[in-house]
Short mmCIF file of C-alpha atoms (C1' of nucleotides) in Angstrom, two decimals:
data_model
loop_
_atom_site.label_atom_id
_atom_site.label_comp_id
_atom_site.label_asym_id
_atom_site.label_seq_id
_atom_site.Cartn_x
_atom_site.Cartn_y
_atom_site.Cartn_z
CA MET A 9 -0.09 -0.10 0.04
CA THR A 10 1.00 3.48 -0.02
CA GLN A 11 3.54 3.57 -2.56
CA PRO A 12 4.93 7.09 -3.63
CA LEU A 13 2.23 7.64 -6.20
CA ARG A 14 2.41 9.90 -9.12
CA ILE A 15 -1.17 11.70 -9.41
CA ASP A 16 -1.40 13.61 -12.67
CA ASP A 17 -3.87 16.05 -13.92
CA LEU A 18 -6.50 13.91 -15.00
CA ASP A 19 -6.38 12.03 -11.71
CA ARG A 20 -6.86 15.32 -9.63
CA ASP A 21 -9.86 16.08 -11.97
CA ILE A 22 -11.44 12.58 -11.43
CA LEU A 23 -10.90 13.06 -8.08
CA LYS A 24 -12.25 16.51 -7.66
CA ALA A 25 -15.65 15.44 -9.55
CA LEU A 26 -15.88 12.17 -7.28
CA MET A 27 -15.25 14.41 -4.06
CA HIS A 28 -18.40 16.59 -5.37
CA ASP A 29 -20.51 13.64 -6.47
CA ALA A 30 -19.46 10.04 -5.87
CA ARG A 31 -22.05 8.56 -8.11
CA ILE A 32 -21.00 10.66 -11.29
CA PRO A 33 -21.12 8.12 -14.16
CA TYR A 34 -17.65 7.52 -15.49
CA ALA A 35 -18.88 8.26 -18.98
CA GLU A 36 -19.87 11.69 -18.06
CA MET A 37 -16.42 12.25 -16.45
CA ALA A 38 -14.94 10.72 -19.73
CA LYS A 39 -16.76 13.03 -21.95
CA ARG A 40 -15.82 15.93 -19.72
CA PHE A 41 -12.00 15.05 -19.70
CA ASN A 42 -11.61 13.82 -23.12
CA VAL A 43 -10.78 10.51 -22.40
CA SER A 44 -12.73 7.01 -22.45
CA PRO A 45 -14.74 5.58 -19.82
CA ALA A 46 -12.34 2.91 -19.28
CA THR A 47 -9.61 5.23 -18.65
CA VAL A 48 -11.54 6.99 -15.92
CA HIS A 49 -12.38 3.39 -14.55
CA VAL A 50 -8.59 2.65 -14.41
CA ARG A 51 -7.80 5.81 -12.56
CA VAL A 52 -10.33 5.45 -9.67
CA GLU A 53 -9.17 1.82 -9.33
CA LYS A 54 -5.54 2.88 -9.29
CA MET A 55 -6.56 5.54 -6.63
CA ARG A 56 -8.23 2.96 -4.68
CA ALA A 57 -5.69 0.53 -4.53
CA SER A 58 -3.36 3.22 -3.62
CA GLU A 59 -5.82 4.49 -0.48
CA ILE A 60 -6.08 8.01 -1.74
CA ILE A 61 -9.50 7.03 -1.92
CA THR A 62 -10.78 5.30 0.82
CA GLY A 63 -14.20 4.95 0.53
CA THR A 64 -17.51 6.64 -0.42
CA GLU A 65 -20.18 8.40 1.78
CA VAL A 66 -23.58 9.95 1.57
CA VAL A 67 -23.61 13.56 3.05
CA VAL A 68 -26.38 13.78 5.53
CA ASN A 69 -28.00 17.04 6.71
CA PRO A 70 -27.58 16.67 10.60
CA LYS A 71 -30.02 19.32 11.18
CA LEU A 72 -32.74 17.31 9.75
CA LEU A 73 -31.99 14.39 11.88
CA GLY A 74 -32.40 16.54 14.92
CA TYR A 75 -28.82 17.36 15.61
CA ASP A 76 -29.22 21.06 16.13
CA VAL A 77 -26.29 21.72 18.54
CA CYS A 78 -22.38 21.39 17.37
CA CYS A 79 -19.75 22.33 19.74
CA PHE A 80 -15.92 21.83 20.38
CA ILE A 81 -14.46 20.81 23.60
CA GLY A 82 -11.02 21.15 24.70
CA ILE A 83 -10.27 18.39 27.26
CA ASN A 84 -7.34 18.38 29.95
CA LEU A 85 -6.47 15.06 31.19
CA ASN A 86 -4.97 14.46 34.74
CA ALA A 87 -1.94 12.94 32.80
CA ALA A 88 -0.60 12.96 29.28
CA ARG A 89 -0.36 9.08 29.53
CA ASP A 90 -3.83 8.91 30.17
CA TYR A 91 -4.45 9.62 26.66
CA HIS A 92 -5.31 6.39 24.88
CA SER A 93 -7.62 5.08 27.67
CA ALA A 94 -9.42 8.50 27.38
CA ILE A 95 -9.69 8.29 23.62
CA GLU A 96 -11.21 4.56 24.04
CA LYS A 97 -13.91 6.17 26.40
CA LEU A 98 -14.53 8.88 23.98
CA LYS A 99 -15.48 6.36 21.18
CA GLU A 100 -17.97 4.95 23.24
CA LEU A 101 -19.98 8.32 23.28
CA ASP A 102 -22.21 8.70 20.04
CA GLU A 103 -21.97 12.15 20.27
CA VAL A 104 -18.22 12.70 19.80
CA VAL A 105 -17.81 12.77 16.10
CA GLU A 106 -14.18 13.62 15.81
CA ALA A 107 -11.53 13.73 18.45
CA TYR A 108 -7.71 15.14 18.04
CA TYR A 109 -4.46 14.79 19.86
CA THR A 110 -3.19 18.10 19.87
CA THR A 111 -0.63 20.40 21.07
CA GLY A 112 -1.15 23.65 23.26
CA ALA A 113 -3.91 24.24 25.81
CA TYR A 114 -5.82 21.17 25.51
CA ASN A 115 -4.81 17.44 25.55
CA ILE A 116 -7.70 16.17 23.40
CA PHE A 117 -10.05 18.71 21.36
CA VAL A 118 -13.34 16.88 20.31
CA LYS A 119 -16.45 17.68 18.23
CA LEU A 120 -19.97 17.15 19.55
CA MET A 121 -23.08 16.72 17.96
CA CYS A 122 -26.32 16.61 20.35
CA HIS A 123 -29.99 17.11 19.75
CA SER A 124 -30.45 20.14 21.98
CA ILE A 125 -28.75 22.29 24.66
CA GLU A 126 -30.36 20.12 27.25
CA GLU A 127 -28.51 17.05 25.78
CA LEU A 128 -25.56 18.41 25.49
CA GLN A 129 -25.53 19.56 29.40
CA TYR A 130 -26.13 16.11 29.84
CA VAL A 131 -23.33 14.70 27.75
CA LEU A 132 -20.93 17.01 29.20
CA ILE A 133 -21.91 16.62 32.79
CA ASP A 134 -22.65 13.03 33.00
CA LYS A 135 -20.69 11.33 30.32
CA LEU A 136 -17.75 13.54 29.33
CA GLN A 137 -16.88 14.78 32.97
CA ALA A 138 -17.39 11.43 34.47
CA ILE A 139 -14.66 9.97 32.53
CA ASP A 140 -11.87 9.48 35.07
CA GLU A 141 -8.87 10.56 33.32
CA VAL A 142 -10.77 13.96 32.52
CA GLN A 143 -9.32 16.82 34.78
CA SER A 144 -11.25 19.64 32.89
CA THR A 145 -13.09 20.81 30.06
CA GLU A 146 -14.03 24.09 27.93
CA THR A 147 -16.68 24.40 25.76
CA LEU A 148 -17.12 26.33 22.57
CA ILE A 149 -20.51 26.15 20.98
CA SER A 150 -20.80 26.54 17.14
CA LEU A 151 -23.69 28.84 15.97
CA GLN A 152 -23.27 28.43 12.26
CA ASN A 153 -20.83 26.40 9.94
CA PRO A 154 -20.45 28.91 6.83
CA ILE A 155 -17.52 26.69 5.54
CA SER A 156 -17.33 23.03 4.98
CA ARG A 157 -15.66 21.41 2.30
CA ASN A 158 -12.39 19.30 1.61
CA VAL A 159 -8.84 19.88 0.73
CA LYS A 160 -7.91 20.65 -2.71
CA PRO A 161 -6.49 17.81 -4.58
CA MET B 30 -39.40 22.51 1.48
CA THR B 31 -38.01 20.10 4.48
CA GLN B 32 -41.35 19.12 5.45
CA PRO B 33 -41.59 17.57 9.11
CA LEU B 34 -40.29 14.18 7.53
CA ARG B 35 -41.09 10.72 9.46
CA ILE B 36 -38.15 8.64 9.26
CA ASP B 37 -38.61 4.85 10.35
CA ASP B 38 -36.26 2.18 11.20
CA LEU B 39 -35.80 1.21 7.72
CA ASP B 40 -34.89 4.76 6.65
CA ARG B 41 -32.37 4.71 9.58
CA ASP B 42 -31.03 1.11 8.45
CA ILE B 43 -30.71 2.42 4.77
CA LEU B 44 -29.27 5.81 5.90
CA LYS B 45 -26.49 3.92 8.18
CA ALA B 46 -25.65 1.35 5.09
CA LEU B 47 -25.01 4.54 2.63
CA MET B 48 -22.99 6.85 5.20
CA HIS B 49 -20.51 3.86 5.27
CA ASP B 50 -20.72 3.40 1.27
CA ALA B 51 -22.85 5.35 -0.73
CA ARG B 52 -22.32 3.13 -3.60
CA ILE B 53 -23.57 -0.13 -1.88
CA PRO B 54 -26.47 -1.91 -4.47
CA TYR B 55 -29.92 -1.28 -3.44
CA ALA B 56 -30.34 -4.95 -4.04
CA GLU B 57 -27.77 -5.61 -1.09
CA MET B 58 -29.59 -3.25 1.28
CA ALA B 59 -32.75 -4.81 0.21
CA LYS B 60 -31.71 -8.65 1.08
CA ARG B 61 -30.16 -7.30 3.96
CA PHE B 62 -33.43 -5.29 5.45
CA ASN B 63 -35.86 -7.75 3.98
CA VAL B 64 -37.42 -5.48 1.48
CA SER B 65 -37.51 -5.21 -2.16
CA PRO B 66 -34.81 -3.25 -3.84
CA ALA B 67 -37.48 -0.94 -5.26
CA THR B 68 -38.61 -0.09 -1.65
CA VAL B 69 -35.08 0.94 -1.05
CA HIS B 70 -34.85 2.74 -4.15
CA VAL B 71 -38.12 4.70 -3.04
CA ARG B 72 -36.63 5.42 0.37
CA VAL B 73 -33.50 7.13 -0.99
CA GLU B 74 -35.43 9.08 -3.23
CA LYS B 75 -37.87 10.27 -0.16
CA MET B 76 -34.45 11.07 1.93
CA ARG B 77 -33.09 12.78 -1.02
CA ALA B 78 -36.19 15.10 -1.56
CA SER B 79 -36.56 15.71 1.96
CA GLU B 80 -32.76 16.73 1.92
CA ILE B 81 -31.64 14.51 4.70
CA ILE B 82 -29.41 13.23 2.16
CA THR B 83 -27.88 16.20 0.46
CA GLY B 84 -25.30 14.32 -1.95
CA THR B 85 -22.75 11.73 -1.97
CA GLU B 86 -18.65 12.08 -1.86
CA VAL B 87 -15.63 9.94 -1.88
CA VAL B 88 -13.63 10.12 1.00
CA VAL B 89 -9.95 10.76 0.42
CA ASN B 90 -6.96 10.26 2.74
CA PRO B 91 -5.45 13.76 2.95
CA LYS B 92 -1.78 12.63 4.04
CA LEU B 93 -1.75 10.68 0.45
CA LEU B 94 -2.26 14.03 -0.89
CA GLY B 95 0.39 15.68 0.91
CA TYR B 96 -1.84 17.47 3.47
CA ASP B 97 0.49 16.41 6.70
CA VAL B 98 -0.30 19.34 8.83
CA CYS B 99 -4.11 19.57 10.54
CA CYS B 100 -4.79 22.24 12.85
CA PHE B 101 -7.58 24.50 14.47
CA ILE B 102 -7.27 28.15 14.76
CA GLY B 103 -9.39 30.75 17.25
CA ILE B 104 -9.88 33.94 15.75
CA ASN B 105 -10.86 37.07 17.41
CA LEU B 106 -12.09 39.70 15.35
CA ASN B 107 -11.41 43.74 15.81
CA ALA B 108 -15.11 43.90 15.65
CA ALA B 109 -18.01 41.29 16.17
CA ARG B 110 -19.69 42.83 12.87
CA ASP B 111 -16.62 41.98 10.72
CA TYR B 112 -18.09 38.39 10.72
CA HIS B 113 -19.52 38.49 7.08
CA SER B 114 -16.78 40.02 5.67
CA ALA B 115 -14.16 37.94 7.33
CA ILE B 116 -15.69 34.76 6.61
CA GLU B 117 -15.69 35.86 2.64
CA LYS B 118 -12.14 36.31 2.91
CA LEU B 119 -11.54 32.92 4.47
CA LYS B 120 -13.58 31.40 1.87
CA GLU B 121 -10.96 32.36 -0.86
CA LEU B 122 -8.07 30.48 1.39
CA ASP B 123 -8.08 26.65 -0.02
CA GLU B 124 -6.49 25.63 3.14
CA VAL B 125 -9.60 26.57 5.43
CA VAL B 126 -11.69 23.55 5.21
CA GLU B 127 -14.25 24.54 7.89
CA ALA B 128 -15.05 27.60 9.68
CA TYR B 129 -17.50 28.15 12.82
CA TYR B 130 -19.09 31.15 14.34
CA THR B 131 -18.69 30.61 17.79
CA THR B 132 -19.59 31.70 21.30
CA GLY B 133 -16.56 31.76 23.79
CA ALA B 134 -13.19 32.85 23.71
CA TYR B 135 -13.46 33.26 19.77
CA ASN B 136 -15.39 34.89 17.19
CA ILE B 137 -14.48 32.17 14.39
CA PHE B 138 -13.11 29.04 14.69
CA VAL B 139 -11.48 27.31 11.71
CA LYS B 140 -9.66 24.11 10.64
CA LEU B 141 -6.78 24.26 8.53
CA MET B 142 -5.12 21.65 6.35
CA CYS B 143 -1.49 22.67 4.97
CA HIS B 144 1.21 20.48 3.29
CA SER B 145 3.90 21.23 5.72
CA ILE B 146 4.80 23.40 9.16
CA GLU B 147 6.35 25.77 6.45
CA GLU B 148 3.16 26.30 4.77
CA LEU B 149 1.19 26.46 7.72
CA GLN B 150 3.23 29.36 8.90
CA TYR B 151 3.10 31.08 5.74
CA VAL B 152 -0.58 30.67 5.77
CA LEU B 153 -0.94 31.87 9.03
CA ILE B 154 1.07 35.09 8.94
CA ASP B 155 0.76 36.07 5.32
CA LYS B 156 -2.93 35.16 4.76
CA LEU B 157 -4.92 34.79 7.65
CA GLN B 158 -3.38 37.30 9.65
CA ALA B 159 -3.28 39.57 7.01
CA ILE B 160 -6.98 39.76 7.21
CA ASP B 161 -8.10 43.29 8.15
CA GLU B 162 -10.79 42.32 10.26
CA VAL B 163 -8.52 39.31 12.12
CA GLN B 164 -7.55 41.10 15.59
CA SER B 165 -5.54 37.85 16.88
CA THR B 166 -5.35 34.13 16.55
CA GLU B 167 -4.52 31.02 18.50
CA THR B 168 -3.34 28.13 17.04
CA LEU B 169 -4.03 24.29 18.14
CA ILE B 170 -2.13 21.88 16.07
CA SER B 171 -3.39 18.46 15.64
CA LEU B 172 -1.28 15.67 15.66
CA GLN B 173 -3.51 12.48 15.30
CA ASN B 174 -7.34 12.18 14.60
CA PRO B 175 -8.21 8.79 16.65
CA ILE B 176 -11.79 9.43 15.99
CA SER B 177 -13.71 10.62 12.71
CA ARG B 178 -17.39 9.59 11.99
CA ASN B 179 -20.75 10.82 11.36
CA VAL B 180 -23.51 11.43 13.49
CA LYS B 181 -25.75 8.32 14.38
CA PRO B 182 -29.08 8.44 12.40
"C1'" DC C 18 -5.21 3.99 -23.53
"C1'" DA C 19 -9.58 2.85 -26.73
"C1'" DT C 20 -13.12 -0.40 -28.11
"C1'" DG C 21 -17.10 -3.29 -27.53
"C1'" DA C 22 -19.68 -6.71 -25.54
"C1'" DA C 23 -21.35 -8.82 -21.38
"C1'" DA C 24 -22.91 -8.54 -16.75
"C1'" DA C 25 -24.65 -5.66 -12.94
"C1'" DT C 26 -27.45 -2.18 -11.37
"C1'" DG C 27 -30.78 1.99 -11.59
"C1'" DC C 28 -35.19 2.99 -12.42
"C1'" DG C 29 -40.11 3.77 -12.85
"C1'" DA C 30 -44.71 2.01 -14.02
"C1'" DA C 31 -48.38 -1.03 -13.24
"C1'" DG C 32 -50.85 -3.75 -9.89
"C1'" DG C 33 -51.66 -6.14 -5.32
"C1'" DG C 34 -51.96 -6.49 -0.26
"C1'" DC D 1 -51.09 3.97 1.32
"C1'" DC D 2 -46.67 1.31 0.71
"C1'" DC D 3 -44.74 -2.41 -1.07
"C1'" DT D 4 -43.59 -5.41 -4.75
"C1'" DT D 5 -42.81 -7.67 -9.15
"C1'" DC D 6 -41.09 -6.82 -13.62
"C1'" DG D 7 -39.00 -4.93 -18.02
"C1'" DC D 8 -36.02 -1.25 -19.83
"C1'" DA D 9 -32.25 1.81 -19.77
"C1'" DT D 10 -27.99 3.02 -18.03
"C1'" DT D 11 -23.79 1.88 -15.91
"C1'" DT D 12 -19.69 -0.86 -14.74
"C1'" DT D 13 -16.41 -3.96 -15.90
"C1'" DC D 14 -13.33 -6.65 -18.27
"C1'" DA D 15 -11.09 -8.96 -22.46
"C1'" DT D 16 -8.76 -7.47 -26.29
"C1'" DG D 17 -6.08 -4.82 -29.85
#
DNA sequence: CATGAAAATGCGAAGGG
DNA sequence: CCCTTCGCATTTTCATG
């Protein structure tokens, strides 16, 4: 896996198209980029094999699923060595959708999605702060998400 | 749009499957959930129409595209009313992949992806801090991303 | 990298519980 | 009203040049 793969402009174009719509027909990309559908197929397979493309997923609107509250929480641990066990416990909380090991003010930084402020309060107090390894937390509530996109290939 | 749509267990199962693999055949979901492929089709169309599903995308590995540095930056603006114009300028920076309007210590919170620490330094000093509306920034570098997933339908 | 044919999948109409 | 069966159209996939 992960050989030092060469990505050319065609790969980049295909990738950009697929990052915008994973179900766009190969024939359409072929027409757009002036190659045959089979060539598109080969390139996509190559990028899957080299794990540049790791999968596909539908994009959902969390609000319409009832997730109205989005926030970030900086976590300080009692001891830095508690990192791994803390992460394992965070994985069990469905509300934690992202976690990062960070330098700076916090040991762990997480993104949380909740149905309501009440639920956030419950998750924060009774689930997150109930974790032994957690020493303190700092919460940042997001009111709006004006930019959300992927890296440029 | 967005009528108060009822989501039942079948919808949830289909959604979960599609969030894991947007190209899973309807026939396979049909077998798994004991309904006909056409029913799966109808449910997916319903969720697309109600905008619970807003699209599909391939999942890429940013590291293999050369994006080795991920960080979060808290931004304070000179004045809170500068929010909209600041966001417009942030949109023009390809390295800014997410932005949030937040309560608490910062006005705006962004996620940045860069190819290297050198590029981060350049983006931070010559692009981000060069924005008139920006008063100060605080950077949080992510060394690892042990949790990354979607909300539970 | 292109061609073309075979297999798989998506799609929508029409009918039944 | 929702689900299913069925047939056609599109798309993917692969062998060959």
